[in-house]
PDB file of C-alpha atoms in Angstrom:
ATOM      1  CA  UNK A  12       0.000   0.000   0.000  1.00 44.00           C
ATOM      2  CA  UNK A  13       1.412   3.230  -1.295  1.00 46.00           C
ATOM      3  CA  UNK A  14       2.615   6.043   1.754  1.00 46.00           C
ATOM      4  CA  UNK A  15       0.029   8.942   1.635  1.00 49.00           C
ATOM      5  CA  UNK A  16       1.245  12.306   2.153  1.00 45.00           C
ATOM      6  CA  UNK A  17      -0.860  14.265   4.758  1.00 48.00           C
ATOM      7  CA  UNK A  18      -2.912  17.056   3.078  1.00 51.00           C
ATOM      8  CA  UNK A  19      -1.674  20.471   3.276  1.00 47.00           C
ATOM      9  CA  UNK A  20      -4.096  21.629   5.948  1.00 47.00           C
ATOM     10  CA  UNK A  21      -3.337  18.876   7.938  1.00 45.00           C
ATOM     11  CA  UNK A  22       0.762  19.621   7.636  1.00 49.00           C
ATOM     12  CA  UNK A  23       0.420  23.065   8.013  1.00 58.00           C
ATOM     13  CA  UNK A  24      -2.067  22.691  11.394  1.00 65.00           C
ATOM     14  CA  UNK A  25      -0.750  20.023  12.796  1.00 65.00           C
ATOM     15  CA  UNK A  26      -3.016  18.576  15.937  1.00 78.00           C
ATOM     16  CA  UNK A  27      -2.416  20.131  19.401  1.00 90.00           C
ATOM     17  CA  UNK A  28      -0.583  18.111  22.089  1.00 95.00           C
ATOM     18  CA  UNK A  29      -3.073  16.166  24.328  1.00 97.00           C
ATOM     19  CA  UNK A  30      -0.787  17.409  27.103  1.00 98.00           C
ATOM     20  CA  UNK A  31       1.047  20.903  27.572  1.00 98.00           C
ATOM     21  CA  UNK A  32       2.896  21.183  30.851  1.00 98.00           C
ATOM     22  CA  UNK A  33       4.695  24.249  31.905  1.00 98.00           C
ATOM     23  CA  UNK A  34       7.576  23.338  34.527  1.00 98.00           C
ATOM     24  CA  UNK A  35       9.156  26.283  36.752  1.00 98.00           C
ATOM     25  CA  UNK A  36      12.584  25.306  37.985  1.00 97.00           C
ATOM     26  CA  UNK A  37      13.232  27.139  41.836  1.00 96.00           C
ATOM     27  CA  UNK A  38      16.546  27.671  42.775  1.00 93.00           C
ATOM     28  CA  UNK A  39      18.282  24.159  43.624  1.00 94.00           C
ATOM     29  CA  UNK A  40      16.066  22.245  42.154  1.00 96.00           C
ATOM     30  CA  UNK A  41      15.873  18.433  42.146  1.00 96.00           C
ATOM     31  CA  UNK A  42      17.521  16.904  38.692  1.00 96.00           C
ATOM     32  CA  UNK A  43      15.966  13.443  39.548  1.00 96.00           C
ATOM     33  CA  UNK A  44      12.149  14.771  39.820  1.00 97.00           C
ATOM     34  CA  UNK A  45      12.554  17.033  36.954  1.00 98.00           C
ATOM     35  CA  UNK A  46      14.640  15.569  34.722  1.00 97.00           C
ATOM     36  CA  UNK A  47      12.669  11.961  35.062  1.00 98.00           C
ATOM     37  CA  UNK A  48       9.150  14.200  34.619  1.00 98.00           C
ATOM     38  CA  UNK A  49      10.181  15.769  31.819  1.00 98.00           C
ATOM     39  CA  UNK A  50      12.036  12.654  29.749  1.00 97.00           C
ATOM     40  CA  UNK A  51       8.328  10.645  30.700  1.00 98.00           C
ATOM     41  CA  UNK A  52       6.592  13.336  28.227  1.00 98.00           C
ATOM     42  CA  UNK A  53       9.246  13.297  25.420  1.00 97.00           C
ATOM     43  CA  UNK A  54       9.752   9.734  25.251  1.00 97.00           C
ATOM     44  CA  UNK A  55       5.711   9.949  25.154  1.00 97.00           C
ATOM     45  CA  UNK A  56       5.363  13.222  22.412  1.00 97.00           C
ATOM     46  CA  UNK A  57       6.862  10.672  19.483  1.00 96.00           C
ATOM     47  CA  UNK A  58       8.247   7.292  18.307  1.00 91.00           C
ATOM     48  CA  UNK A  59      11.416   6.085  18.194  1.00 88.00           C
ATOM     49  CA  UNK A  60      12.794   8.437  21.407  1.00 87.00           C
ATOM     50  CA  UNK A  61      13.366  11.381  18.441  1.00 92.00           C
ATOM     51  CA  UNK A  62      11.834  14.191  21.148  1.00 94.00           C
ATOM     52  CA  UNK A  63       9.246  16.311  18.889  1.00 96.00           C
ATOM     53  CA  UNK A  64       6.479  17.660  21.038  1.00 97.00           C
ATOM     54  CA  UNK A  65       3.620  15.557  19.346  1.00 96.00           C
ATOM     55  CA  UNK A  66       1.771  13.930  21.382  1.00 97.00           C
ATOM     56  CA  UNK A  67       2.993  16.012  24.691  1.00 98.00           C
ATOM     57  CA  UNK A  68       4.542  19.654  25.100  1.00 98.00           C
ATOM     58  CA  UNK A  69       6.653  21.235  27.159  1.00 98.00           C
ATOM     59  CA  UNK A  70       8.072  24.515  28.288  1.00 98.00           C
ATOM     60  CA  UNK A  71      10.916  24.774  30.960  1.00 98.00           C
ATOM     61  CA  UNK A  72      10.444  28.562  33.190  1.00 98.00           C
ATOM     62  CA  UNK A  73      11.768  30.447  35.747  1.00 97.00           C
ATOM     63  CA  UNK A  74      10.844  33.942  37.060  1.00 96.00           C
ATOM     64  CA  UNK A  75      12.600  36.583  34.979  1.00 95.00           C
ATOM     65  CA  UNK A  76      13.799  33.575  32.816  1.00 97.00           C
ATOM     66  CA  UNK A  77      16.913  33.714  34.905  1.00 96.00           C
ATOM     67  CA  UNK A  78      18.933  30.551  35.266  1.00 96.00           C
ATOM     68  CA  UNK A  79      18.450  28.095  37.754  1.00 96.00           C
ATOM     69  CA  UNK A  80      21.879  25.936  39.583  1.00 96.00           C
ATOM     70  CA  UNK A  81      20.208  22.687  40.760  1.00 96.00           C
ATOM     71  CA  UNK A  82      20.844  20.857  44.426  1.00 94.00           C
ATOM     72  CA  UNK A  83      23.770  19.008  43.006  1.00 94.00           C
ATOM     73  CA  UNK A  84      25.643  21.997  41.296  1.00 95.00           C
ATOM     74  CA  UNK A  85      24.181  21.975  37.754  1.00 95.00           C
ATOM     75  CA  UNK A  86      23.182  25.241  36.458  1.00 96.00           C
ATOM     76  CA  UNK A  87      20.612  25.523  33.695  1.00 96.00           C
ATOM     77  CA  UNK A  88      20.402  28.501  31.396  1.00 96.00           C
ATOM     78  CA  UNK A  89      18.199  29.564  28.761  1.00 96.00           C
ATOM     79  CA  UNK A  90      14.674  29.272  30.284  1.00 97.00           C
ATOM     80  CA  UNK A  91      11.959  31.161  29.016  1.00 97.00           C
ATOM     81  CA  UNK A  92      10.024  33.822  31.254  1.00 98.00           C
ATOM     82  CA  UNK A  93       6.947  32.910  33.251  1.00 98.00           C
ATOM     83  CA  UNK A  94       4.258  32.711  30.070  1.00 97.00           C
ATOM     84  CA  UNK A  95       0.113  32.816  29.707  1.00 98.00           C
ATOM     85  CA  UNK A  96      -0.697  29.843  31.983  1.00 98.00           C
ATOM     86  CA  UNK A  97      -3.557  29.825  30.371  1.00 98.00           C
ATOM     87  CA  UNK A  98      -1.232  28.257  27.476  1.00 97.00           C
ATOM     88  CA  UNK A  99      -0.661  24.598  29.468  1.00 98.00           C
ATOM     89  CA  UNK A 100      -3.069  22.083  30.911  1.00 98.00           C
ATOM     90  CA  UNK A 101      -0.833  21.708  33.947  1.00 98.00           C
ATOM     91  CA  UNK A 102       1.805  24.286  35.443  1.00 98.00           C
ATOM     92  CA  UNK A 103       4.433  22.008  37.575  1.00 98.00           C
ATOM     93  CA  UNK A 104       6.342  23.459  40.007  1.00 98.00           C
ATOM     94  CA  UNK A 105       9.903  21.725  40.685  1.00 98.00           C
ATOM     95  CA  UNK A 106      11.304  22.617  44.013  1.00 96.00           C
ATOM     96  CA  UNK A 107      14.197  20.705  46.235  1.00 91.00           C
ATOM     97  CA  UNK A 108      17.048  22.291  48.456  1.00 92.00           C
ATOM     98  CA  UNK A 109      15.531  26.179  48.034  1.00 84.00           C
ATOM     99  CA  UNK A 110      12.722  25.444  50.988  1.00 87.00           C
ATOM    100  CA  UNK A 111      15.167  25.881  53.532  1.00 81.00           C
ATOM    101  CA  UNK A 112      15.774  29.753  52.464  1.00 78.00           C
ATOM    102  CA  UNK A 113      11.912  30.255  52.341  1.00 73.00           C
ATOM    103  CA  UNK A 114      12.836  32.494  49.570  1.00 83.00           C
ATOM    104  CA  UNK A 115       9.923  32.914  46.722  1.00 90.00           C
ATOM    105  CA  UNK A 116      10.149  35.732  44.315  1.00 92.00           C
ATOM    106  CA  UNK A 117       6.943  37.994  44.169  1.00 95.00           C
ATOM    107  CA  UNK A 118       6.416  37.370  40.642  1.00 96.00           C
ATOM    108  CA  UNK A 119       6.113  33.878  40.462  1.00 97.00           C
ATOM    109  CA  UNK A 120       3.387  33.882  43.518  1.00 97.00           C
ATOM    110  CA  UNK A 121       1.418  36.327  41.674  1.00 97.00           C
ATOM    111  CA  UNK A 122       1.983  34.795  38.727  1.00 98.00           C
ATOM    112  CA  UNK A 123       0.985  31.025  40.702  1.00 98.00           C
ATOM    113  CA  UNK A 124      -2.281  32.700  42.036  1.00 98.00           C
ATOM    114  CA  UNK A 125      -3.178  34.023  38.493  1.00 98.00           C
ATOM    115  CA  UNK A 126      -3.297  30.454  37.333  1.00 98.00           C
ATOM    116  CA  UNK A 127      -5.234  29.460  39.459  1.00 97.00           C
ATOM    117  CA  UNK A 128      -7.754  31.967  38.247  1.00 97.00           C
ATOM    118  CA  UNK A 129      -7.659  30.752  34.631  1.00 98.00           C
ATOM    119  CA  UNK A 130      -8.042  27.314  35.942  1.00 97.00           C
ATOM    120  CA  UNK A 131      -4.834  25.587  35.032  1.00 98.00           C
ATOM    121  CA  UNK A 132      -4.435  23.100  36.663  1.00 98.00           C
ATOM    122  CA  UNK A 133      -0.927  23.017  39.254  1.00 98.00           C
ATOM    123  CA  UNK A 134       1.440  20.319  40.295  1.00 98.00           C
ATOM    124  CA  UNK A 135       3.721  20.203  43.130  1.00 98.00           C
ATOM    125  CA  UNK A 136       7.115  18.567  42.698  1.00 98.00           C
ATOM    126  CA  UNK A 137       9.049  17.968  45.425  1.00 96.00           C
ATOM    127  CA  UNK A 138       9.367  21.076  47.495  1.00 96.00           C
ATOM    128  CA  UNK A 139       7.573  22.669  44.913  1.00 97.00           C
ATOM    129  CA  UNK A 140       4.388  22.502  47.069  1.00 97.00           C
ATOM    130  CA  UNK A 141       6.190  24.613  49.362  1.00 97.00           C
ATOM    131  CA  UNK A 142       6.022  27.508  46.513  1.00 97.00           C
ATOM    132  CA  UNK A 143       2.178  26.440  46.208  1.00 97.00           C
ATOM    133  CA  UNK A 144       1.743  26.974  50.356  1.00 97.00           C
ATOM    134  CA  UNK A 145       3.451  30.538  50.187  1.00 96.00           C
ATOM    135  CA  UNK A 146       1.351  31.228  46.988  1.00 97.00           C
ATOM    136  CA  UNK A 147      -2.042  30.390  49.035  1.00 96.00           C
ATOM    137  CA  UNK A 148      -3.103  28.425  46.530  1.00 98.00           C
ATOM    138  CA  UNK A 149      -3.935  25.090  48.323  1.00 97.00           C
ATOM    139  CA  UNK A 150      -6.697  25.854  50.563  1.00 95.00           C
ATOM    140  CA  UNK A 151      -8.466  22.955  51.909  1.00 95.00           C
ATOM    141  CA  UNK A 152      -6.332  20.273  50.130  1.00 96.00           C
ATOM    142  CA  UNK A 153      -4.600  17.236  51.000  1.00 97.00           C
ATOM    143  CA  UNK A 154      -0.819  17.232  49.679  1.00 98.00           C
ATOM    144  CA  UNK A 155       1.475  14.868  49.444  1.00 97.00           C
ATOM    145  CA  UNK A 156       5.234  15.991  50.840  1.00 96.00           C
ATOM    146  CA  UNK A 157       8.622  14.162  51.122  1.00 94.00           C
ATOM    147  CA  UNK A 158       8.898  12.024  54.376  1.00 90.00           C
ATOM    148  CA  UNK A 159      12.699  13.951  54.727  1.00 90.00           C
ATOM    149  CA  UNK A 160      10.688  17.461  54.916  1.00 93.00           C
ATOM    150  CA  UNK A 161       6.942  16.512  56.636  1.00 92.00           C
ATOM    151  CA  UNK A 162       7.950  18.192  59.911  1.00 91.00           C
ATOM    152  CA  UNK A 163       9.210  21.253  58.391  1.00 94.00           C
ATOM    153  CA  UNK A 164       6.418  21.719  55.995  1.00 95.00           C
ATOM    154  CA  UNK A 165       4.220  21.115  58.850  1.00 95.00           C
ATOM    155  CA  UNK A 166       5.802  23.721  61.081  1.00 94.00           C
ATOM    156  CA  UNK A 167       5.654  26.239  58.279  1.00 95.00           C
ATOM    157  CA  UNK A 168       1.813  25.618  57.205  1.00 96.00           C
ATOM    158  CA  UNK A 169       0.373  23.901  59.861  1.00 96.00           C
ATOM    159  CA  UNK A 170      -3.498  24.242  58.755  1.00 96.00           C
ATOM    160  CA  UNK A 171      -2.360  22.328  55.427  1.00 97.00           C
ATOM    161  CA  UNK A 172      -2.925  18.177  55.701  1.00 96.00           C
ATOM    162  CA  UNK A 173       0.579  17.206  54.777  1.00 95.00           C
ATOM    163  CA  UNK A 174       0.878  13.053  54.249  1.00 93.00           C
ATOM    164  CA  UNK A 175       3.991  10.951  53.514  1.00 91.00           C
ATOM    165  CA  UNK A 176       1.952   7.870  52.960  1.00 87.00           C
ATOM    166  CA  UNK A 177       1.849   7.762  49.184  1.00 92.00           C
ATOM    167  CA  UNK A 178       3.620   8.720  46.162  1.00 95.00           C
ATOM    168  CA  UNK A 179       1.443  11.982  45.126  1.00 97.00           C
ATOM    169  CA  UNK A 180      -2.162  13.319  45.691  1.00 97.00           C
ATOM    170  CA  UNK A 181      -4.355  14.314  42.412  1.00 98.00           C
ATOM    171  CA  UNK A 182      -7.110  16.845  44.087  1.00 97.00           C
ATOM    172  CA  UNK A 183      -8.271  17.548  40.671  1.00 96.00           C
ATOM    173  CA  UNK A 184      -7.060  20.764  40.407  1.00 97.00           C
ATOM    174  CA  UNK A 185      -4.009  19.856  42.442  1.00 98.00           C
ATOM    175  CA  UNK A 186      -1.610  17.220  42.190  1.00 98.00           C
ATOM    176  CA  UNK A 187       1.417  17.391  44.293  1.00 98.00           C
ATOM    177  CA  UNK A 188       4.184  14.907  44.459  1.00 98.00           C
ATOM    178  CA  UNK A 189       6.800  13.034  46.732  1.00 96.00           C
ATOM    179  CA  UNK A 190       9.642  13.907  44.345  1.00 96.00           C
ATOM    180  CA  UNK A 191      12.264  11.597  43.012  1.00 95.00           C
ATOM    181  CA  UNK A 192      11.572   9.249  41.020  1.00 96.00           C
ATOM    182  CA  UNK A 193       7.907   9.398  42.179  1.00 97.00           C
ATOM    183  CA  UNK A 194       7.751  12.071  39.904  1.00 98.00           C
ATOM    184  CA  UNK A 195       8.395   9.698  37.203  1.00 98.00           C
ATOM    185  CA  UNK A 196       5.363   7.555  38.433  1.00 97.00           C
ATOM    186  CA  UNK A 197       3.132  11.101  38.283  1.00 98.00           C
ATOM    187  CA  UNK A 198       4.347  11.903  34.392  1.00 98.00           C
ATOM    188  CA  UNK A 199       3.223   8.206  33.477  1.00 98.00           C
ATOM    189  CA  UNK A 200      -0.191   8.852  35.206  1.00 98.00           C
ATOM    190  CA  UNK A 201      -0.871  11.921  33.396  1.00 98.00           C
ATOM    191  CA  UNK A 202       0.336  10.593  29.935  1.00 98.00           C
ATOM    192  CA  UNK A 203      -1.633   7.784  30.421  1.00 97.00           C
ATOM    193  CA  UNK A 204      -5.283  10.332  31.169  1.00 97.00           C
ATOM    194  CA  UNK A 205      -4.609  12.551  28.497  1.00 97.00           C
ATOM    195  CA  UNK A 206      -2.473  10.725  25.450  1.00 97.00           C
ATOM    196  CA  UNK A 207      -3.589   6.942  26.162  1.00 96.00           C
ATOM    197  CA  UNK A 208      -2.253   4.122  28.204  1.00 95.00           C
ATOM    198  CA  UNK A 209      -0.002   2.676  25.263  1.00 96.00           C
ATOM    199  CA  UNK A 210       2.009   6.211  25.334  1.00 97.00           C
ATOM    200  CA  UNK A 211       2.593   5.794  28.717  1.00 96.00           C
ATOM    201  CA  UNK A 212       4.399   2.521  28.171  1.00 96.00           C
ATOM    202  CA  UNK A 213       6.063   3.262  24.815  1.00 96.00           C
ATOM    203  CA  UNK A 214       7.572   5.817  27.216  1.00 97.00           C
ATOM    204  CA  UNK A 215       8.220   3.166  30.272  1.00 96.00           C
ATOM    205  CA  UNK A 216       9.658   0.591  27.689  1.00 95.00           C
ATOM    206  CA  UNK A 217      11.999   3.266  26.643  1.00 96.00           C
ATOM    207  CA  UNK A 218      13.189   3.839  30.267  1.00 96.00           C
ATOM    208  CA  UNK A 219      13.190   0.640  30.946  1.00 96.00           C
ATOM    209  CA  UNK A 220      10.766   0.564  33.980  1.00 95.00           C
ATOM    210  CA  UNK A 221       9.031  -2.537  35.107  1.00 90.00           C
ATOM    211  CA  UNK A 222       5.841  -0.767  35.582  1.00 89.00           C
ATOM    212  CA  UNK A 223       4.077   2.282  36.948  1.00 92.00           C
ATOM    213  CA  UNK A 224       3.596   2.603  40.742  1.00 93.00           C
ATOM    214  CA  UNK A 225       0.185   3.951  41.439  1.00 94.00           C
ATOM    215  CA  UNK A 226      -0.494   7.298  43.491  1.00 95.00           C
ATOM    216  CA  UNK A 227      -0.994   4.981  46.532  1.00 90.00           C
ATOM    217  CA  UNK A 228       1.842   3.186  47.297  1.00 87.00           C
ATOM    218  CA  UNK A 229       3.875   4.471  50.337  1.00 84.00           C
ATOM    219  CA  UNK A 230       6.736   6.327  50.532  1.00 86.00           C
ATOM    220  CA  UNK A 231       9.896   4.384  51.011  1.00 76.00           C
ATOM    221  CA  UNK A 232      10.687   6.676  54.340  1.00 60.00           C
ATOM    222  CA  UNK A 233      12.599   5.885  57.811  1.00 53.00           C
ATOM    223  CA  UNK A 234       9.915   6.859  59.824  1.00 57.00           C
ATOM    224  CA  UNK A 235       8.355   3.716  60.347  1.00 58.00           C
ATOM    225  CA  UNK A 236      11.539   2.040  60.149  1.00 59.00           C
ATOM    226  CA  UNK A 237      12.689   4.544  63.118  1.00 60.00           C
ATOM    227  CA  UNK A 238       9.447   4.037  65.232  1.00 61.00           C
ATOM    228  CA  UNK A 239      10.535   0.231  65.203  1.00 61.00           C
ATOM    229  CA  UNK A 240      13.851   0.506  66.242  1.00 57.00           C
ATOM    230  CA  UNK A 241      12.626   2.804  68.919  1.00 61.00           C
ATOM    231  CA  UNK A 242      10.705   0.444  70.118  1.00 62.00           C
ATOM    232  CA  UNK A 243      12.705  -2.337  70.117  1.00 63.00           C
ATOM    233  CA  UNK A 244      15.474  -0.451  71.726  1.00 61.00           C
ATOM    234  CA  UNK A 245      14.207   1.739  74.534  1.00 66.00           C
ATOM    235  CA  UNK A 246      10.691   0.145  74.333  1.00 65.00           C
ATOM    236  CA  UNK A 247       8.736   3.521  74.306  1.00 66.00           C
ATOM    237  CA  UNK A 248       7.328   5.061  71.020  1.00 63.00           C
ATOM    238  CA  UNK A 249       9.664   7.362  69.065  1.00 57.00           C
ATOM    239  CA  UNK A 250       9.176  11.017  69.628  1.00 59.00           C
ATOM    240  CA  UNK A 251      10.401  13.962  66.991  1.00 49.00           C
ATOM    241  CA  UNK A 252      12.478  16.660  68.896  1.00 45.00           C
ATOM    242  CA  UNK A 253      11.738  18.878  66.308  1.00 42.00           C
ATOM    243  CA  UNK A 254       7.575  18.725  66.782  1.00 45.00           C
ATOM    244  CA  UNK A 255       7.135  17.025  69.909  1.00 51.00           C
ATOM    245  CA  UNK A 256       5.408  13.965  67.535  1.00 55.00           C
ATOM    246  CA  UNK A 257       4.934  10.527  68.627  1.00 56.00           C
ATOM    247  CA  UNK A 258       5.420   7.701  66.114  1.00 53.00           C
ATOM    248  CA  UNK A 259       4.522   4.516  67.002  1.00 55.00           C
ATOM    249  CA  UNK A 260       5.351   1.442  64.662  1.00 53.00           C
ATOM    250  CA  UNK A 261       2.958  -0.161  62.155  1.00 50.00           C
ATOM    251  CA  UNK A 262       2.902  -3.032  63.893  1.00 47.00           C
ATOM    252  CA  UNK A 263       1.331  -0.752  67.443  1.00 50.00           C
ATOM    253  CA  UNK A 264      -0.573   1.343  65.358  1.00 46.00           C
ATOM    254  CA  UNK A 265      -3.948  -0.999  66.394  1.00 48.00           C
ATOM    255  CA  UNK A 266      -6.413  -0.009  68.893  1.00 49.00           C
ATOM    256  CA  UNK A 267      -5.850  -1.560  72.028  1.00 47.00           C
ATOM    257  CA  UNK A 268      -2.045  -1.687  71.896  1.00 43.00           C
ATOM    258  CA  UNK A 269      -0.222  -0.886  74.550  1.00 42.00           C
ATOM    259  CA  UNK A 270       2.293   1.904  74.338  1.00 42.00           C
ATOM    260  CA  UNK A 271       5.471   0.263  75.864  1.00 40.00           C
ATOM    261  CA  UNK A 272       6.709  -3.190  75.727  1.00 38.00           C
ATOM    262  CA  UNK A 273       8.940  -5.343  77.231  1.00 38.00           C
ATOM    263  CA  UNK A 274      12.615  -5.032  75.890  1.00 37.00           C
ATOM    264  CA  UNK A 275      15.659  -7.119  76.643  1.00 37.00           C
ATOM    265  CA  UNK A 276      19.207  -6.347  77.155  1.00 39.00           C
ATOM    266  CA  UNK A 277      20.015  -8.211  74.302  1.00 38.00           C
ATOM    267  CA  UNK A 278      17.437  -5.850  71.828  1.00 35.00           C
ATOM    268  CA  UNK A 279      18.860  -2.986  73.401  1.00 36.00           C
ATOM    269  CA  UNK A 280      22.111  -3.247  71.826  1.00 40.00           C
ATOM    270  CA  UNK A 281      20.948  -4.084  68.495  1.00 41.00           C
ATOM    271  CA  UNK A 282      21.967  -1.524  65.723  1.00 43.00           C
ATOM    272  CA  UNK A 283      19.581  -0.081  63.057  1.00 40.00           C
ATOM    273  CA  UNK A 284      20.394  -2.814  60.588  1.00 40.00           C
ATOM    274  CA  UNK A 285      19.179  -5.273  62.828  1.00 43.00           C
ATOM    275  CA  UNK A 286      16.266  -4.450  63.849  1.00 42.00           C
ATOM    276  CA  UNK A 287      14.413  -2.969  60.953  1.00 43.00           C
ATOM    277  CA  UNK A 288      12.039  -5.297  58.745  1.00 43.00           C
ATOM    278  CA  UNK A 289      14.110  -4.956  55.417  1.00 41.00           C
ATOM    279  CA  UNK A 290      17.647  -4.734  54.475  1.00 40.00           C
ATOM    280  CA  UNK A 291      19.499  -1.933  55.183  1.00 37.00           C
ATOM    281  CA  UNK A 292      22.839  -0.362  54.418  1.00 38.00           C
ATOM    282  CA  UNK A 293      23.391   2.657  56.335  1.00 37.00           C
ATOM    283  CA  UNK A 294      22.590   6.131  55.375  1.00 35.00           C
ATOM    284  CA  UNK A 295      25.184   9.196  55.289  1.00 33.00           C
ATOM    285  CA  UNK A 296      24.544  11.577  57.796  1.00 33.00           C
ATOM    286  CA  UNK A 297      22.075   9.664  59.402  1.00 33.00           C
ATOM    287  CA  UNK A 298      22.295   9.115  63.334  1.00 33.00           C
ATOM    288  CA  UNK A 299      21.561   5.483  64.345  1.00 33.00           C
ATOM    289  CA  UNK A 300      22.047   6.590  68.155  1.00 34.00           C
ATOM    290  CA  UNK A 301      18.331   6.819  69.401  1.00 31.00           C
ATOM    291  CA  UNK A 302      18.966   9.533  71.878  1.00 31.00           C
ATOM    292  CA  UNK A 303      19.699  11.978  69.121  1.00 29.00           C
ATOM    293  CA  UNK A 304      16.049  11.366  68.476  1.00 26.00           C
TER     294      UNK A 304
END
């Protein structure tokens, strides 16, 4: 069968993307979360890996288009200035190391809020969603945080509902995510709703993913893993020094439990690695002594 050209109208209006996402790098920005976001849409946008924004678009901004140096030393240049929101379906925020200044530029909180009014729809990566809290744009929604920043978040924003217990939240109008390569789990999800299911794994196949983790599977985080070797060392429930939180284990979490249990010498002097309920290999930085806690 002969190869038919596509009519002029057709090659001169080509269709619209099924998905147009506008990221905004912050200053020290995750390259995991963004980069592995980003590469989900153009191995989705076309065949063969050859990145033209088909299927799926993309813009990459920052406030003033100035350059952004990510958490790990990279710096990007050439962004484009904050644009029409109105112009994407979703407007993703990538955050990571900046939360800690608390620094947001005017113009991209303005510029957040007038989204909001044309209805595009925002997405949290990261510490993104910390941008979205100082922009006032989450209201009564449920977000989904990183388990290495719930307390500060919570501290900061405390009439927000923060949770750790999945990968990201879609509120509809708000999705926020975990980060990392959760993010990469979010991109699939939303190439799957808008360009099809079989875009989402011509993308995965490309990356060479065994599948896509849905929105509800927990966070890989030490808390839990803490609370248990709390418990099995001092034999009291694990409290935060930075919140004043308790945490007990999964395993105490059942009504009726009793707070403290019995504890031998011998579990006493049992390291992290011991005690938890999958492998572990040590963490840098990471204090295994449970008074520090």
């Amino acid at each position: 069968m002969p190869f038919a050209l596509p009519k002029p109208s057709e090659a001169n209006n080509p269709p619209q993307p099924s998905l147009r996402l506008g990221f905004v790098l912050t200053d020290q920005f995750t390259l995991t979360a963004f980069s592995g976001f980003v590469d989900v849409l153009r191995l989705a946008a076309d065949h063969g890996g050859r990145s033209r924004q088909i299927h799926a678009s993309w813009s990459v901004m920052s406030a003033g288009g100035e350059s952004r140096t990510s958490s790990s030393g990279q710096t990007v240049t050439g962004l484009q200035p904050l644009s029409d929101p109105a112009a994407f379906d979703y407007i993703a925020v990538c955050g990571g190391n900046d939360y800690v200044t608390n620094h947001v530029s005017e113009e991209l909180l303005a510029w957040l809020r007038s989204a909001t009014a044309v209805r595009t729809r925002l997405i949290g990566i990261c510490t993104g969603t910390f941008t979205l809290a100082q922009a006032q744009v989450i209201g009564p929604r449920t977000v989904c945080v990183h388990w290495n920043v719930l307390d500060v978040f919570r501290s900061r924003f405390p009439k927000v509902d923060a949770v750790v217990d999945r990968l990201f939240v879609d509120e509809g109008d708000l999705i926020t995510c975990a980060g990392s390569t959760a993010a990469v789990d979010l991109g699939l999800y939303l190439v799957a709703r808008h360009c099809g299911r079989d875009k989402a794994q011509q993308a995965m196949r490309h990356m060479m993913l065994q599948g896509i983790r849905p929105a509800h599977v927990p966070q890989a985080h030490f808390y839990d893993d803490l609370a248990t070797w709390t418990m099995c060392v001092s034999g009291k429930p694990l409290t935060l020094s930075s919140s004043g939180s308790t945490i007990r284990p999964p395993w105490m979490r059942s009504p009726g439990i009793s707070e403290s249990v019995p504890v031998s010498s011998s579990v006493r002097s049992m390291p992290l690695w011991e005690c938890l309920p999958w492998p572990f290999t040590g963490m840098s930085g990471f204090n295994t002594d449970v008074g520090s806690y």
